[in-house]
Amino acid sequence: MGGVQHRFAAVSSLCSGFGVTVAQANAELDLPDAFGIAAVHAVKNWADQHSSAAAVDAPAAAATINSLNADPPAINYRHRRRRLDGWLIPANDWDALTEPLRRAEAEHEVLRLLRTDWGPRKRDCASLIVAATITRSDYTALPLFRNRTHVRPTDLPFRNLAYKLMMYGRRGVHGGRGSHTLALLHALEPYAQRLAAQLDDISAQHLPYARRRQIPLTSDK
């Protein structure tokens, strides 16, 4: 069930820890309308159909929820999500991130034939992956994804590329046609860590929230 289980755990944790409704928990987690309700219903239906497995999984799920309620994460993921609303990797940062990858392709006889497209769509998808990673979010619930895939005309290439990047990030690839994707994901890791630190530092200073299209990163030199 994957993402459904994660949403169920998050929603259930808020409901049990703070006595809010599923709809209220859904809103607190910045999930799209009905995401939390759908997750609760899906898990309930699965449990009804797989009672023996549910009996085994239920204590573990309850223990996880209780642990989260007893010792909440120190990171304000909600703050990160809202600071990143409307954010994209700045063009200058994207050029700096991908320049070594472009150069490596140009110098490699086989990779040169791939002619990887490092254009705006890949930058937008990389922005989505970074945001999902540092906010511990379901990427399909983030506005950047939904604004491109749940309105007409649907951006199917964006949806497919986002899915590909997420799957490669989870499973990893080795060599071949997907090697440039893995190289990009590796390049994004330290970038995401610096962005997360910057967002948390802003939070610590109690600065007012301001919607920004792009948040340029300071160099770590």
mmCIF file of N, CA and C in Angstrom, residues 1 7 31 43 56-57 63 73-74 99 101 131 136 141 150 153 158 165 195 205 207 216-217:
data_model
loop_
_atom_site.group_PDB
_atom_site.id
_atom_site.type_symbol
_atom_site.label_atom_id
_atom_site.label_comp_id
_atom_site.label_asym_id
_atom_site.label_seq_id
_atom_site.Cartn_x
_atom_site.Cartn_y
_atom_site.Cartn_z
ATOM 1 N N MET A 1 0.820 -1.208 0.000
ATOM 2 C CA MET A 1 0.000 0.000 0.000
ATOM 3 C C MET A 1 0.857 1.262 0.000
ATOM 4 N N ARG A 7 0.383 7.860 4.742
ATOM 5 C CA ARG A 7 -0.630 8.886 5.019
ATOM 6 C C ARG A 7 -1.520 8.473 6.178
ATOM 7 N N LEU A 31 -2.237 18.100 3.184
ATOM 8 C CA LEU A 31 -2.583 17.111 2.182
ATOM 9 C C LEU A 31 -3.756 17.604 1.346
ATOM 10 N N VAL A 43 -7.043 1.618 4.307
ATOM 11 C CA VAL A 43 -6.446 0.728 5.308
ATOM 12 C C VAL A 43 -7.525 -0.087 6.009
ATOM 13 N N VAL A 56 -1.453 -8.762 12.845
ATOM 14 C CA VAL A 56 -0.006 -8.723 13.063
ATOM 15 C C VAL A 56 0.521 -7.301 12.919
ATOM 16 N N ASP A 57 0.013 -6.574 11.890
ATOM 17 C CA ASP A 57 0.524 -5.236 11.600
ATOM 18 C C ASP A 57 0.008 -4.178 12.560
ATOM 19 N N ALA A 63 2.351 1.118 17.760
ATOM 20 C CA ALA A 63 3.598 1.460 18.445
ATOM 21 C C ALA A 63 4.299 2.629 17.768
ATOM 22 N N PRO A 73 9.064 14.650 16.088
ATOM 23 C CA PRO A 73 10.301 15.060 15.408
ATOM 24 C C PRO A 73 10.655 16.506 15.753
ATOM 25 N N ALA A 74 11.938 16.758 15.894
ATOM 26 C CA ALA A 74 12.382 18.119 16.223
ATOM 27 C C ALA A 74 12.273 19.050 15.025
ATOM 28 N N GLU A 99 26.080 21.195 -14.627
ATOM 29 C CA GLU A 99 27.246 21.425 -15.477
ATOM 30 C C GLU A 99 28.235 20.258 -15.445
ATOM 31 N N LEU A 101 27.559 17.188 -14.883
ATOM 32 C CA LEU A 101 26.905 16.057 -15.530
ATOM 33 C C LEU A 101 26.916 16.231 -17.043
ATOM 34 N N ALA A 131 12.037 18.905 -2.767
ATOM 35 C CA ALA A 131 11.010 19.322 -1.808
ATOM 36 C C ALA A 131 10.412 18.129 -1.077
ATOM 37 N N ARG A 136 9.795 15.239 3.834
ATOM 38 C CA ARG A 136 9.308 13.888 4.085
ATOM 39 C C ARG A 136 7.852 13.752 3.599
ATOM 40 N N ALA A 141 1.360 14.558 -3.400
ATOM 41 C CA ALA A 141 0.505 15.470 -2.640
ATOM 42 C C ALA A 141 0.998 16.910 -2.697
ATOM 43 N N HIS A 150 -3.040 17.561 -12.214
ATOM 44 C CA HIS A 150 -4.458 17.484 -11.867
ATOM 45 C C HIS A 150 -5.257 18.651 -12.419
ATOM 46 N N PRO A 153 -4.485 21.416 -19.447
ATOM 47 C CA PRO A 153 -4.062 20.103 -19.939
ATOM 48 C C PRO A 153 -3.062 19.444 -18.995
ATOM 49 N N PHE A 158 5.786 15.445 -17.546
ATOM 50 C CA PHE A 158 6.238 15.815 -16.197
ATOM 51 C C PHE A 158 5.885 14.712 -15.206
ATOM 52 N N LEU A 165 12.086 9.543 -11.640
ATOM 53 C CA LEU A 165 13.102 10.002 -10.702
ATOM 54 C C LEU A 165 12.883 9.417 -9.310
ATOM 55 N N LEU A 195 19.705 23.242 1.523
ATOM 56 C CA LEU A 195 18.425 23.936 1.494
ATOM 57 C C LEU A 195 17.660 23.711 2.789
ATOM 58 N N GLN A 205 15.046 31.879 13.401
ATOM 59 C CA GLN A 205 15.098 33.322 13.580
ATOM 60 C C GLN A 205 13.694 33.936 13.637
ATOM 61 N N LEU A 207 11.534 34.430 11.371
ATOM 62 C CA LEU A 207 11.238 35.361 10.302
ATOM 63 C C LEU A 207 9.840 35.082 9.762
ATOM 64 N N PRO A 216 17.414 31.193 -3.513
ATOM 65 C CA PRO A 216 18.784 30.871 -3.901
ATOM 66 C C PRO A 216 19.567 30.413 -2.693
ATOM 67 N N LEU A 217 20.466 29.473 -2.898
ATOM 68 C CA LEU A 217 21.286 28.952 -1.816
ATOM 69 C C LEU A 217 22.608 29.680 -1.739
#
